[in-house]
PDB file of C-alpha atoms in Angstrom:
ATOM      1  CA  MET G 103      -1.977 -11.981-160.092  1.00 50.00           C
ATOM      2  CA  ASN G 104      -1.390 -15.608-161.041  1.00 53.00           C
ATOM      3  CA  ALA G 105      -3.989 -18.215-160.227  1.00 50.00           C
ATOM      4  CA  SER G 106      -1.279 -20.157-158.394  1.00 50.00           C
ATOM      5  CA  GLU G 107      -1.026 -17.333-155.855  1.00 52.00           C
ATOM      6  CA  LEU G 108      -4.675 -17.852-154.945  1.00 49.00           C
ATOM      7  CA  GLU G 109      -4.245 -21.535-154.165  1.00 50.00           C
ATOM      8  CA  PRO G 110      -4.403 -22.395-150.467  1.00 52.00           C
ATOM      9  CA  ALA G 111      -1.199 -23.346-148.719  1.00 51.00           C
ATOM     10  CA  ASP G 112      -0.616 -27.000-148.113  1.00 55.00           C
ATOM     11  CA  ARG G 113      -1.846 -28.178-144.710  1.00 59.00           C
ATOM     12  CA  ASP G 114      -0.108 -30.913-142.834  1.00 64.00           C
ATOM     13  CA  PRO G 115      -2.830 -33.279-141.484  1.00 71.00           C
ATOM     14  CA  LYS G 116      -0.460 -34.554-138.784  1.00 71.00           C
ATOM     15  CA  VAL G 117       0.134 -31.019-137.455  1.00 64.00           C
ATOM     16  CA  ILE G 118      -3.586 -30.231-137.441  1.00 67.00           C
ATOM     17  CA  ARG G 119      -4.414 -33.525-135.736  1.00 73.00           C
ATOM     18  CA  ARG G 120      -1.717 -32.976-133.111  1.00 73.00           C
ATOM     19  CA  THR G 121      -2.976 -29.430-132.474  1.00 70.00           C
ATOM     20  CA  VAL G 122      -6.550 -30.626-131.996  1.00 73.00           C
ATOM     21  CA  ILE G 123      -5.417 -33.387-129.609  1.00 78.00           C
ATOM     22  CA  ILE G 124      -3.337 -30.959-127.542  1.00 75.00           C
ATOM     23  CA  LEU G 125      -6.196 -28.456-127.387  1.00 71.00           C
ATOM     24  CA  PHE G 126      -8.569 -31.214-126.279  1.00 73.00           C
ATOM     25  CA  ILE G 127      -6.140 -32.327-123.568  1.00 79.00           C
ATOM     26  CA  LEU G 128      -5.678 -28.732-122.357  1.00 70.00           C
ATOM     27  CA  MET G 129      -9.417 -28.152-122.189  1.00 73.00           C
ATOM     28  CA  PHE G 130     -10.036 -31.474-120.445  1.00 74.00           C
ATOM     29  CA  VAL G 131      -7.288 -30.911-117.859  1.00 75.00           C
ATOM     30  CA  GLY G 132      -8.320 -27.273-117.343  1.00 71.00           C
ATOM     31  CA  GLY G 133     -12.000 -28.154-117.014  1.00 73.00           C
ATOM     32  CA  THR G 134     -11.178 -30.915-114.549  1.00 75.00           C
ATOM     33  CA  ALA G 135      -9.041 -28.522-112.481  1.00 70.00           C
ATOM     34  CA  ILE G 136     -11.813 -25.905-112.397  1.00 70.00           C
ATOM     35  CA  TRP G 137     -14.416 -28.525-111.422  1.00 68.00           C
ATOM     36  CA  TRP G 138     -12.151 -29.899-108.673  1.00 67.00           C
ATOM     37  CA  LYS G 139     -11.479 -26.447-107.240  1.00 62.00           C
ATOM     38  CA  TYR G 140     -15.189 -25.615-107.402  1.00 56.00           C
ATOM     39  CA  THR G 141     -16.240 -28.778-105.551  1.00 65.00           C
ATOM     40  CA  GLN G 142     -13.562 -28.131-102.919  1.00 57.00           C
ATOM     41  CA  GLN G 143     -14.849 -24.582-102.382  1.00 52.00           C
ATOM     42  CA  GLN G 144     -18.437 -25.798-102.226  1.00 51.00           C
ATOM     43  CA  ALA G 145     -17.495 -28.386 -99.603  1.00 51.00           C
ATOM     44  CA  ARG G 146     -15.663 -25.751 -97.518  1.00 50.00           C
ATOM     45  CA  ASP G 147     -18.594 -23.343 -97.812  1.00 49.00           C
ATOM     46  CA  GLN G 148     -21.029 -26.033 -96.699  1.00 51.00           C
ATOM     47  CA  GLU G 149     -18.853 -26.911 -93.715  1.00 49.00           C
ATOM     48  CA  GLU G 150     -18.741 -23.251 -92.706  1.00 51.00           C
ATOM     49  CA  VAL G 151     -22.526 -22.917 -93.037  1.00 54.00           C
ATOM     50  CA  VAL G 152     -23.010 -25.966 -90.809  1.00 50.00           C
ATOM     51  CA  GLU G 153     -20.576 -24.497 -88.281  1.00 54.00           C
ATOM     52  CA  GLY G 154     -22.464 -21.207 -88.209  1.00 59.00           C
ATOM     53  CA  ARG G 155     -21.355 -18.945 -91.008  1.00 75.00           C
ATOM     54  CA  SER G 156     -24.115 -16.821 -92.541  1.00 79.00           C
ATOM     55  CA  PRO G 157     -24.108 -15.051 -95.886  1.00 82.00           C
ATOM     56  CA  ARG G 158     -23.408 -11.343 -96.037  1.00 83.00           C
ATOM     57  CA  ILE G 159     -26.513  -9.175 -96.441  1.00 86.00           C
ATOM     58  CA  SER G 160     -24.623  -5.894 -96.735  1.00 87.00           C
ATOM     59  CA  ARG G 161     -21.624  -4.003 -95.427  1.00 89.00           C
ATOM     60  CA  LEU G 162     -21.758  -0.767 -93.441  1.00 91.00           C
ATOM     61  CA  THR G 163     -19.515   1.702 -95.241  1.00 89.00           C
ATOM     62  CA  LYS G 164     -20.552   4.916 -93.497  1.00 88.00           C
ATOM     63  CA  ASN G 165     -20.549   5.888 -89.865  1.00 92.00           C
ATOM     64  CA  PHE G 166     -23.851   6.371 -88.077  1.00 93.00           C
ATOM     65  CA  ALA G 167     -23.873   8.496 -84.942  1.00 94.00           C
ATOM     66  CA  GLY G 168     -26.426   9.356 -82.290  1.00 94.00           C
ATOM     67  CA  ILE G 169     -26.966  10.277 -78.658  1.00 94.00           C
ATOM     68  CA  CYS G 170     -26.791   7.344 -76.250  1.00 95.00           C
ATOM     69  CA  GLN G 171     -28.559   6.819 -72.926  1.00 95.00           C
ATOM     70  CA  ASP G 172     -25.876   8.727 -71.008  1.00 94.00           C
ATOM     71  CA  GLY G 173     -26.333  11.828 -73.177  1.00 94.00           C
ATOM     72  CA  GLU G 174     -23.017  11.304 -74.997  1.00 95.00           C
ATOM     73  CA  SER G 175     -22.655  11.181 -78.784  1.00 94.00           C
ATOM     74  CA  ARG G 176     -21.259   7.925 -80.187  1.00 95.00           C
ATOM     75  CA  GLY G 177     -20.780   6.427 -83.626  1.00 95.00           C
ATOM     76  CA  LEU G 178     -21.109   2.851 -84.814  1.00 94.00           C
ATOM     77  CA  ASP G 179     -17.628   3.126 -86.338  1.00 92.00           C
ATOM     78  CA  ASP G 180     -16.372   2.804 -82.761  1.00 93.00           C
ATOM     79  CA  LEU G 181     -17.555  -0.826 -82.795  1.00 94.00           C
ATOM     80  CA  GLU G 182     -15.331  -1.933 -85.673  1.00 90.00           C
ATOM     81  CA  GLY G 183     -13.388  -4.994 -84.602  1.00 91.00           C
ATOM     82  CA  LYS G 184     -16.271  -6.159 -82.415  1.00 94.00           C
ATOM     83  CA  ILE G 185     -19.274  -8.335 -83.102  1.00 95.00           C
ATOM     84  CA  TRP G 186     -22.450  -6.481 -82.363  1.00 95.00           C
ATOM     85  CA  VAL G 187     -26.172  -7.148 -82.504  1.00 97.00           C
ATOM     86  CA  VAL G 188     -28.611  -4.361 -83.311  1.00 96.00           C
ATOM     87  CA  ALA G 189     -32.376  -4.049 -82.864  1.00 95.00           C
ATOM     88  CA  PRO G 190     -34.877  -1.206 -83.381  1.00 94.00           C
ATOM     89  CA  ILE G 191     -37.079  -0.019 -80.521  1.00 93.00           C
ATOM     90  CA  VAL G 192     -39.919   2.476 -79.999  1.00 91.00           C
ATOM     91  CA  PRO G 193     -39.343   4.100 -76.586  1.00 90.00           C
ATOM     92  CA  ASN G 194     -42.830   5.650 -76.373  1.00 86.00           C
ATOM     93  CA  HIS G 195     -44.572   2.299 -77.026  1.00 86.00           C
ATOM     94  CA  PRO G 196     -43.039  -0.289 -74.660  1.00 87.00           C
ATOM     95  CA  GLU G 197     -45.273  -3.084 -76.011  1.00 86.00           C
ATOM     96  CA  GLU G 198     -43.432  -2.808 -79.331  1.00 86.00           C
ATOM     97  CA  ASN G 199     -40.136  -3.648 -77.635  1.00 92.00           C
ATOM     98  CA  LEU G 200     -40.945  -6.667 -75.492  1.00 93.00           C
ATOM     99  CA  ILE G 201     -39.645  -9.388 -77.795  1.00 93.00           C
ATOM    100  CA  GLN G 202     -36.432  -7.739 -78.989  1.00 94.00           C
ATOM    101  CA  LEU G 203     -35.488  -6.473 -75.530  1.00 96.00           C
ATOM    102  CA  ALA G 204     -35.945  -9.982 -74.116  1.00 96.00           C
ATOM    103  CA  LYS G 205     -33.647 -11.361 -76.839  1.00 96.00           C
ATOM    104  CA  MET G 206     -31.086  -8.627 -76.258  1.00 97.00           C
ATOM    105  CA  LYS G 207     -31.118  -9.289 -72.505  1.00 97.00           C
ATOM    106  CA  ASP G 208     -30.427 -12.966 -73.198  1.00 96.00           C
ATOM    107  CA  LEU G 209     -27.502 -11.982 -75.423  1.00 97.00           C
ATOM    108  CA  ALA G 210     -26.157  -9.568 -72.803  1.00 97.00           C
ATOM    109  CA  GLU G 211     -26.142 -12.336 -70.229  1.00 96.00           C
ATOM    110  CA  ARG G 212     -24.801 -15.007 -72.575  1.00 96.00           C
ATOM    111  CA  TYR G 213     -21.817 -12.903 -73.690  1.00 96.00           C
ATOM    112  CA  LYS G 214     -21.305 -10.992 -70.481  1.00 93.00           C
ATOM    113  CA  GLY G 215     -17.668 -10.054 -69.944  1.00 89.00           C
ATOM    114  CA  ARG G 216     -16.662 -10.273 -73.621  1.00 94.00           C
ATOM    115  CA  LYS G 217     -15.064  -7.004 -74.682  1.00 93.00           C
ATOM    116  CA  ASP G 218     -15.403  -7.962 -78.354  1.00 95.00           C
ATOM    117  CA  PHE G 219     -19.199  -8.147 -78.174  1.00 97.00           C
ATOM    118  CA  HIS G 220     -21.685  -5.291 -78.094  1.00 97.00           C
ATOM    119  CA  LEU G 221     -25.418  -4.585 -78.268  1.00 98.00           C
ATOM    120  CA  VAL G 222     -27.142  -1.591 -79.857  1.00 97.00           C
ATOM    121  CA  CYS G 223     -30.803  -0.565 -79.672  1.00 97.00           C
ATOM    122  CA  LEU G 224     -31.734   2.133 -82.187  1.00 96.00           C
ATOM    123  CA  SER G 225     -34.702   4.355 -81.355  1.00 93.00           C
ATOM    124  CA  VAL G 226     -37.076   5.084 -84.229  1.00 91.00           C
ATOM    125  CA  ALA G 227     -38.917   7.808 -82.277  1.00 88.00           C
ATOM    126  CA  ASP G 228     -38.429  11.535 -82.747  1.00 87.00           C
ATOM    127  CA  PRO G 229     -35.528  12.423 -80.374  1.00 89.00           C
ATOM    128  CA  GLU G 230     -37.007  15.886 -79.847  1.00 88.00           C
ATOM    129  CA  LYS G 231     -39.991  14.243 -78.150  1.00 89.00           C
ATOM    130  CA  HIS G 232     -38.422  11.024 -76.892  1.00 88.00           C
ATOM    131  CA  GLY G 233     -34.744  11.638 -76.295  1.00 88.00           C
ATOM    132  CA  TYR G 234     -31.941   9.975 -74.426  1.00 92.00           C
ATOM    133  CA  GLU G 235     -33.662  10.468 -71.056  1.00 94.00           C
ATOM    134  CA  GLU G 236     -36.345   7.940 -72.043  1.00 94.00           C
ATOM    135  CA  LEU G 237     -33.659   5.626 -73.380  1.00 95.00           C
ATOM    136  CA  ALA G 238     -31.861   5.888 -70.048  1.00 95.00           C
ATOM    137  CA  LYS G 239     -35.003   4.660 -68.278  1.00 95.00           C
ATOM    138  CA  ILE G 240     -35.297   1.671 -70.599  1.00 95.00           C
ATOM    139  CA  ALA G 241     -31.602   0.916 -70.188  1.00 96.00           C
ATOM    140  CA  GLU G 242     -32.012   0.984 -66.426  1.00 95.00           C
ATOM    141  CA  GLU G 243     -35.055  -1.308 -66.578  1.00 95.00           C
ATOM    142  CA  VAL G 244     -33.169  -3.991 -68.534  1.00 95.00           C
ATOM    143  CA  GLY G 245     -29.920  -3.504 -66.609  1.00 95.00           C
ATOM    144  CA  ALA G 246     -27.921  -2.384 -69.624  1.00 95.00           C
ATOM    145  CA  ASP G 247     -24.249  -1.579 -69.033  1.00 94.00           C
ATOM    146  CA  ILE G 248     -23.215   1.369 -71.225  1.00 95.00           C
ATOM    147  CA  ASN G 249     -19.920  -0.412 -71.921  1.00 95.00           C
ATOM    148  CA  GLN G 250     -21.779  -3.357 -73.469  1.00 96.00           C
ATOM    149  CA  TRP G 251     -25.154  -2.046 -74.559  1.00 97.00           C
ATOM    150  CA  TRP G 252     -26.040   1.271 -76.198  1.00 97.00           C
ATOM    151  CA  PHE G 253     -29.488   2.804 -76.616  1.00 97.00           C
ATOM    152  CA  MET G 254     -29.092   5.365 -79.375  1.00 96.00           C
ATOM    153  CA  ALA G 255     -31.347   8.191 -80.610  1.00 94.00           C
ATOM    154  CA  ALA G 256     -31.002  10.197 -83.828  1.00 93.00           C
ATOM    155  CA  GLY G 257     -33.328  11.953 -86.254  1.00 86.00           C
ATOM    156  CA  GLU G 258     -36.376   9.803 -87.001  1.00 83.00           C
ATOM    157  CA  LYS G 259     -36.050   9.851 -90.811  1.00 88.00           C
ATOM    158  CA  LYS G 260     -32.304   9.383 -90.569  1.00 91.00           C
ATOM    159  CA  MET G 261     -32.751   6.391 -88.247  1.00 91.00           C
ATOM    160  CA  ILE G 262     -35.418   4.712 -90.381  1.00 88.00           C
ATOM    161  CA  GLY G 263     -33.313   5.257 -93.496  1.00 90.00           C
ATOM    162  CA  PHE G 264     -30.316   3.631 -91.827  1.00 92.00           C
ATOM    163  CA  LEU G 265     -32.358   0.646 -90.657  1.00 91.00           C
ATOM    164  CA  LYS G 266     -33.905   0.101 -94.082  1.00 89.00           C
ATOM    165  CA  ASP G 267     -31.050   0.964 -96.433  1.00 90.00           C
ATOM    166  CA  HIS G 268     -28.043  -0.307 -94.503  1.00 91.00           C
ATOM    167  CA  LEU G 269     -29.319  -2.928 -92.076  1.00 91.00           C
ATOM    168  CA  LYS G 270     -31.929  -4.092 -94.626  1.00 89.00           C
ATOM    169  CA  MET G 271     -34.810  -4.044 -92.136  1.00 84.00           C
ATOM    170  CA  ALA G 272     -37.610  -3.542 -94.638  1.00 70.00           C
ATOM    171  CA  HIS G 273     -40.417  -4.393 -92.222  1.00 73.00           C
ATOM    172  CA  ILE G 274     -40.750  -0.896 -90.737  1.00 74.00           C
ATOM    173  CA  LYS G 275     -44.180   0.343 -91.823  1.00 76.00           C
ATOM    174  CA  GLN G 276     -46.332   3.409 -91.218  1.00 75.00           C
ATOM    175  CA  ARG G 277     -49.621   3.056 -89.362  1.00 73.00           C
ATOM    176  CA  SER G 278     -52.549   5.427 -89.697  1.00 75.00           C
ATOM    177  CA  GLY G 279     -55.921   6.176 -88.170  1.00 80.00           C
ATOM    178  CA  ALA G 280     -57.148   4.447 -85.031  1.00 77.00           C
ATOM    179  CA  GLU G 281     -54.403   1.843 -85.261  1.00 72.00           C
ATOM    180  CA  ALA G 282     -51.734   4.554 -85.157  1.00 72.00           C
ATOM    181  CA  GLU G 283     -53.385   6.196 -82.143  1.00 71.00           C
ATOM    182  CA  LYS G 284     -53.470   2.915 -80.269  1.00 71.00           C
ATOM    183  CA  LEU G 285     -50.160   1.314 -81.288  1.00 67.00           C
ATOM    184  CA  GLY G 286     -48.106   4.244 -82.583  1.00 68.00           C
ATOM    185  CA  GLU G 287     -47.372   5.512 -86.065  1.00 74.00           C
ATOM    186  CA  LEU G 288     -44.518   3.082 -86.676  1.00 74.00           C
ATOM    187  CA  ASP G 289     -44.899  -0.679 -86.924  1.00 75.00           C
ATOM    188  CA  ILE G 290     -41.465  -2.215 -86.430  1.00 82.00           C
ATOM    189  CA  ALA G 291     -40.527  -5.881 -86.448  1.00 84.00           C
ATOM    190  CA  ALA G 292     -38.711  -7.461 -83.516  1.00 89.00           C
ATOM    191  CA  GLN G 293     -35.815  -8.164 -85.840  1.00 91.00           C
ATOM    192  CA  LEU G 294     -32.177  -8.451 -84.812  1.00 94.00           C
ATOM    193  CA  ARG G 295     -29.135  -8.083 -87.055  1.00 94.00           C
ATOM    194  CA  VAL G 296     -25.665  -9.511 -86.445  1.00 95.00           C
ATOM    195  CA  VAL G 297     -22.746  -7.330 -87.581  1.00 94.00           C
ATOM    196  CA  ASP G 298     -19.262  -8.833 -87.702  1.00 92.00           C
ATOM    197  CA  GLN G 299     -15.818  -7.382 -86.962  1.00 91.00           C
ATOM    198  CA  SER G 300     -15.533  -5.898 -90.464  1.00 89.00           C
ATOM    199  CA  ARG G 301     -18.992  -4.269 -90.298  1.00 91.00           C
ATOM    200  CA  ARG G 302     -20.615  -6.922 -92.477  1.00 91.00           C
ATOM    201  CA  VAL G 303     -24.281  -7.582 -91.752  1.00 92.00           C
ATOM    202  CA  ARG G 304     -24.709 -11.358 -91.470  1.00 88.00           C
ATOM    203  CA  GLY G 305     -27.727 -13.605 -91.872  1.00 82.00           C
ATOM    204  CA  GLU G 306     -30.643 -13.946 -94.278  1.00 80.00           C
ATOM    205  CA  TYR G 307     -32.998 -11.047 -94.983  1.00 76.00           C
ATOM    206  CA  GLN G 308     -35.791 -12.511 -92.845  1.00 78.00           C
ATOM    207  CA  HIS G 309     -33.516 -14.151 -90.269  1.00 84.00           C
ATOM    208  CA  PHE G 310     -34.022 -13.331 -86.604  1.00 91.00           C
ATOM    209  CA  ASP G 311     -37.360 -11.599 -87.146  1.00 91.00           C
ATOM    210  CA  PHE G 312     -38.915 -12.884 -83.958  1.00 93.00           C
ATOM    211  CA  ASP G 313     -42.264 -11.196 -84.639  1.00 90.00           C
ATOM    212  CA  PHE G 314     -42.513 -13.305 -87.769  1.00 91.00           C
ATOM    213  CA  ALA G 315     -41.428 -16.373 -85.812  1.00 93.00           C
ATOM    214  CA  HIS G 316     -44.209 -15.768 -83.273  1.00 92.00           C
ATOM    215  CA  PHE G 317     -46.761 -15.276 -86.085  1.00 92.00           C
ATOM    216  CA  LYS G 318     -45.776 -18.505 -87.890  1.00 93.00           C
ATOM    217  CA  THR G 319     -45.835 -20.493 -84.661  1.00 94.00           C
ATOM    218  CA  GLU G 320     -49.318 -19.284 -83.760  1.00 94.00           C
ATOM    219  CA  GLU G 321     -50.541 -19.803 -87.315  1.00 93.00           C
ATOM    220  CA  THR G 322     -49.235 -23.388 -87.382  1.00 93.00           C
ATOM    221  CA  LYS G 323     -50.686 -24.177 -83.954  1.00 92.00           C
ATOM    222  CA  LYS G 324     -54.091 -22.921 -85.077  1.00 93.00           C
ATOM    223  CA  ALA G 325     -53.964 -24.994 -88.263  1.00 90.00           C
ATOM    224  CA  LEU G 326     -53.116 -28.129 -86.287  1.00 90.00           C
ATOM    225  CA  GLU G 327     -55.874 -27.417 -83.756  1.00 90.00           C
ATOM    226  CA  ASN G 328     -58.425 -27.004 -86.547  1.00 91.00           C
ATOM    227  CA  GLU G 329     -57.329 -30.244 -88.224  1.00 90.00           C
ATOM    228  CA  PRO G 330     -56.399 -32.858 -85.616  1.00 86.00           C
ATOM    229  CA  GLY G 331     -53.946 -35.401 -86.985  1.00 86.00           C
ATOM    230  CA  LEU G 332     -52.841 -33.043 -89.787  1.00 85.00           C
ATOM    231  CA  LEU G 333     -49.181 -33.334 -88.810  1.00 84.00           C
ATOM    232  CA  ASP G 334     -49.263 -37.108 -89.290  1.00 85.00           C
ATOM    233  CA  ARG G 335     -50.818 -36.753 -92.749  1.00 88.00           C
ATOM    234  CA  LEU G 336     -48.208 -34.355 -94.046  1.00 88.00           C
ATOM    235  CA  LYS G 337     -45.388 -35.487 -96.325  1.00 89.00           C
ATOM    236  CA  PRO G 338     -41.979 -35.777 -94.590  1.00 90.00           C
ATOM    237  CA  ASP G 339     -40.684 -32.463 -95.983  1.00 90.00           C
ATOM    238  CA  GLU G 340     -43.952 -30.675 -95.149  1.00 90.00           C
ATOM    239  CA  ARG G 341     -43.907 -32.131 -91.641  1.00 91.00           C
ATOM    240  CA  GLU G 342     -40.342 -30.911 -91.171  1.00 92.00           C
ATOM    241  CA  VAL G 343     -41.396 -27.371 -92.133  1.00 91.00           C
ATOM    242  CA  ALA G 344     -44.419 -27.488 -89.821  1.00 91.00           C
ATOM    243  CA  GLU G 345     -42.286 -28.700 -86.906  1.00 92.00           C
ATOM    244  CA  PHE G 346     -39.799 -25.918 -87.591  1.00 92.00           C
ATOM    245  CA  TYR G 347     -42.591 -23.327 -87.489  1.00 93.00           C
ATOM    246  CA  LEU G 348     -43.857 -24.758 -84.204  1.00 93.00           C
ATOM    247  CA  ASN G 349     -40.433 -24.106 -82.659  1.00 93.00           C
ATOM    248  CA  MET G 350     -39.338 -21.186 -84.830  1.00 94.00           C
ATOM    249  CA  ASP G 351     -38.412 -18.813 -82.016  1.00 93.00           C
ATOM    250  CA  ALA G 352     -36.168 -21.388 -80.341  1.00 93.00           C
ATOM    251  CA  GLU G 353     -34.668 -22.507 -83.670  1.00 92.00           C
ATOM    252  CA  TRP G 354     -33.821 -18.961 -84.724  1.00 92.00           C
ATOM    253  CA  THR G 355     -32.426 -18.190 -81.296  1.00 94.00           C
ATOM    254  CA  LYS G 356     -30.099 -21.205 -81.550  1.00 93.00           C
ATOM    255  CA  ARG G 357     -29.157 -20.191 -85.075  1.00 91.00           C
ATOM    256  CA  MET G 358     -28.351 -16.649 -83.926  1.00 93.00           C
ATOM    257  CA  TYR G 359     -26.122 -17.945 -81.122  1.00 94.00           C
ATOM    258  CA  LYS G 360     -24.407 -20.237 -83.615  1.00 92.00           C
ATOM    259  CA  VAL G 361     -23.722 -17.385 -86.043  1.00 92.00           C
ATOM    260  CA  ILE G 362     -22.294 -15.191 -83.283  1.00 94.00           C
ATOM    261  CA  ASP G 363     -20.140 -17.983 -81.823  1.00 93.00           C
ATOM    262  CA  TYR G 364     -18.757 -18.845 -85.261  1.00 91.00           C
ATOM    263  CA  THR G 365     -18.033 -15.204 -86.081  1.00 91.00           C
ATOM    264  CA  PHE G 366     -15.880 -14.838 -82.938  1.00 90.00           C
ATOM    265  CA  THR G 367     -13.413 -17.364 -84.386  1.00 87.00           C
ATOM    266  CA  GLU G 368     -13.785 -16.469 -88.054  1.00 79.00           C
ATOM    267  CA  THR G 369     -10.559 -15.222 -89.619  1.00 68.00           C
ATOM    268  CA  GLU G 370     -11.675 -15.069 -93.254  1.00 59.00           C
ATOM    269  CA  PRO G 371     -15.232 -13.673 -93.231  1.00 47.00           C
ATOM    270  CA  ASP G 372     -15.460 -13.799 -97.033  1.00 50.00           C
ATOM    271  CA  SER G 373     -13.825 -16.224 -99.455  1.00 47.00           C
ATOM    272  CA  ASP G 374     -13.384 -14.791-102.919  1.00 45.00           C
ATOM    273  CA  PRO G 375     -14.265 -17.120-105.786  1.00 47.00           C
ATOM    274  CA  ASP G 376     -11.277 -18.966-107.257  1.00 52.00           C
ATOM    275  CA  TYR G 377     -10.780 -17.094-110.521  1.00 53.00           C
ATOM    276  CA  ILE G 378      -7.066 -17.909-110.809  1.00 60.00           C
ATOM    277  CA  THR G 379      -7.480 -21.499-112.048  1.00 58.00           C
ATOM    278  CA  GLY G 380      -9.986 -20.437-114.708  1.00 60.00           C
ATOM    279  CA  ILE G 381      -7.803 -17.538-115.863  1.00 69.00           C
ATOM    280  CA  VAL G 382      -4.700 -19.755-116.091  1.00 66.00           C
ATOM    281  CA  VAL G 383      -6.586 -22.351-118.155  1.00 64.00           C
ATOM    282  CA  VAL G 384      -8.061 -19.773-120.565  1.00 69.00           C
ATOM    283  CA  VAL G 385      -4.734 -17.959-120.977  1.00 71.00           C
ATOM    284  CA  GLY G 386      -2.985 -21.295-121.566  1.00 70.00           C
ATOM    285  CA  ILE G 387      -5.428 -22.365-124.268  1.00 70.00           C
ATOM    286  CA  LEU G 388      -5.381 -18.950-125.983  1.00 72.00           C
ATOM    287  CA  GLY G 389      -1.588 -18.857-125.797  1.00 73.00           C
ATOM    288  CA  PHE G 390      -1.337 -22.282-127.368  1.00 68.00           C
ATOM    289  CA  ILE G 391      -3.758 -21.332-130.178  1.00 72.00           C
ATOM    290  CA  ILE G 392      -1.797 -18.159-130.945  1.00 76.00           C
ATOM    291  CA  PHE G 393       1.500 -20.055-130.861  1.00 69.00           C
ATOM    292  CA  GLN G 394       0.196 -22.725-133.212  1.00 65.00           C
ATOM    293  CA  GLY G 395      -1.292 -20.100-135.518  1.00 68.00           C
ATOM    294  CA  LEU G 396       2.039 -18.273-135.792  1.00 70.00           C
ATOM    295  CA  ARG G 397       3.825 -21.555-136.291  1.00 68.00           C
ATOM    296  CA  LEU G 398       1.522 -22.643-139.143  1.00 63.00           C
ATOM    297  CA  ARG G 399       1.759 -19.232-140.752  1.00 68.00           C
ATOM    298  CA  LYS G 400       5.526 -19.446-140.692  1.00 68.00           C
ATOM    299  CA  ARG G 401       5.449 -22.926-142.249  1.00 64.00           C
ATOM    300  CA  ALA G 402       3.063 -21.699-144.963  1.00 62.00           C
ATOM    301  CA  LYS G 403       5.460 -18.916-145.925  1.00 62.00           C
ATOM    302  CA  GLY G 404       8.190 -21.536-146.181  1.00 58.00           C
TER     303      GLY G 404
END
């Protein structure tokens, strides 16, 4: 092999400079397009949040069936296409249900007559001991119409698993000892979940936990009573949080109404990220690099 064959091919500085400039322009234009699309999407998302859209916690992919207050078996799949609100109850401990039943009654009255809205109370008690007959009594007490509001019983473990794993209600805890004898073995939160037309669970994980709202309100009131004038000494952002806690039940109730009202008119529950612009830019840059590489190789071979 001759030494001349090992010499590098001549490189045209003009071609290299032009290639670098074109690549820079492509990257600048592509980056600008991606940034513009991203800011547009962010603005739309923020508008939707202000209007009432909530993030998706999960999506129900399997049917869940049980016996309702009229003794008939029904499945939650039957509610697809409707907006529905679900809450857990303990039929054998009425004191555990006061808050969530009051909220559900308000919802029943607020959306009375809407065929695309439904309520579901899921019993966490053993249906062999506390079956649909007890649920029928509760339904009668709150004036629940079977066409709008179901009280559903199923196996205890099955029900708790569904609430925790699919509705993401992680605040169901086991009591023991004297506390269990007095209040029942299960400690459930007065938490409501909103499910949209496509069976997506909407909200934040701790949203609409009205037990927690009551606790934070009482805790904040006590702190302010123990330290008169504390609210005035707080920083603006701390004062805003304290004022929110003082009215947490009302604020979350308004937020829940807002989410439901928005979901009635929502046509695109989820917006997929805009991958197309990024893909086009990357493919364009890679295509140009390959084209220029083949072109330079051809020139080098003469």
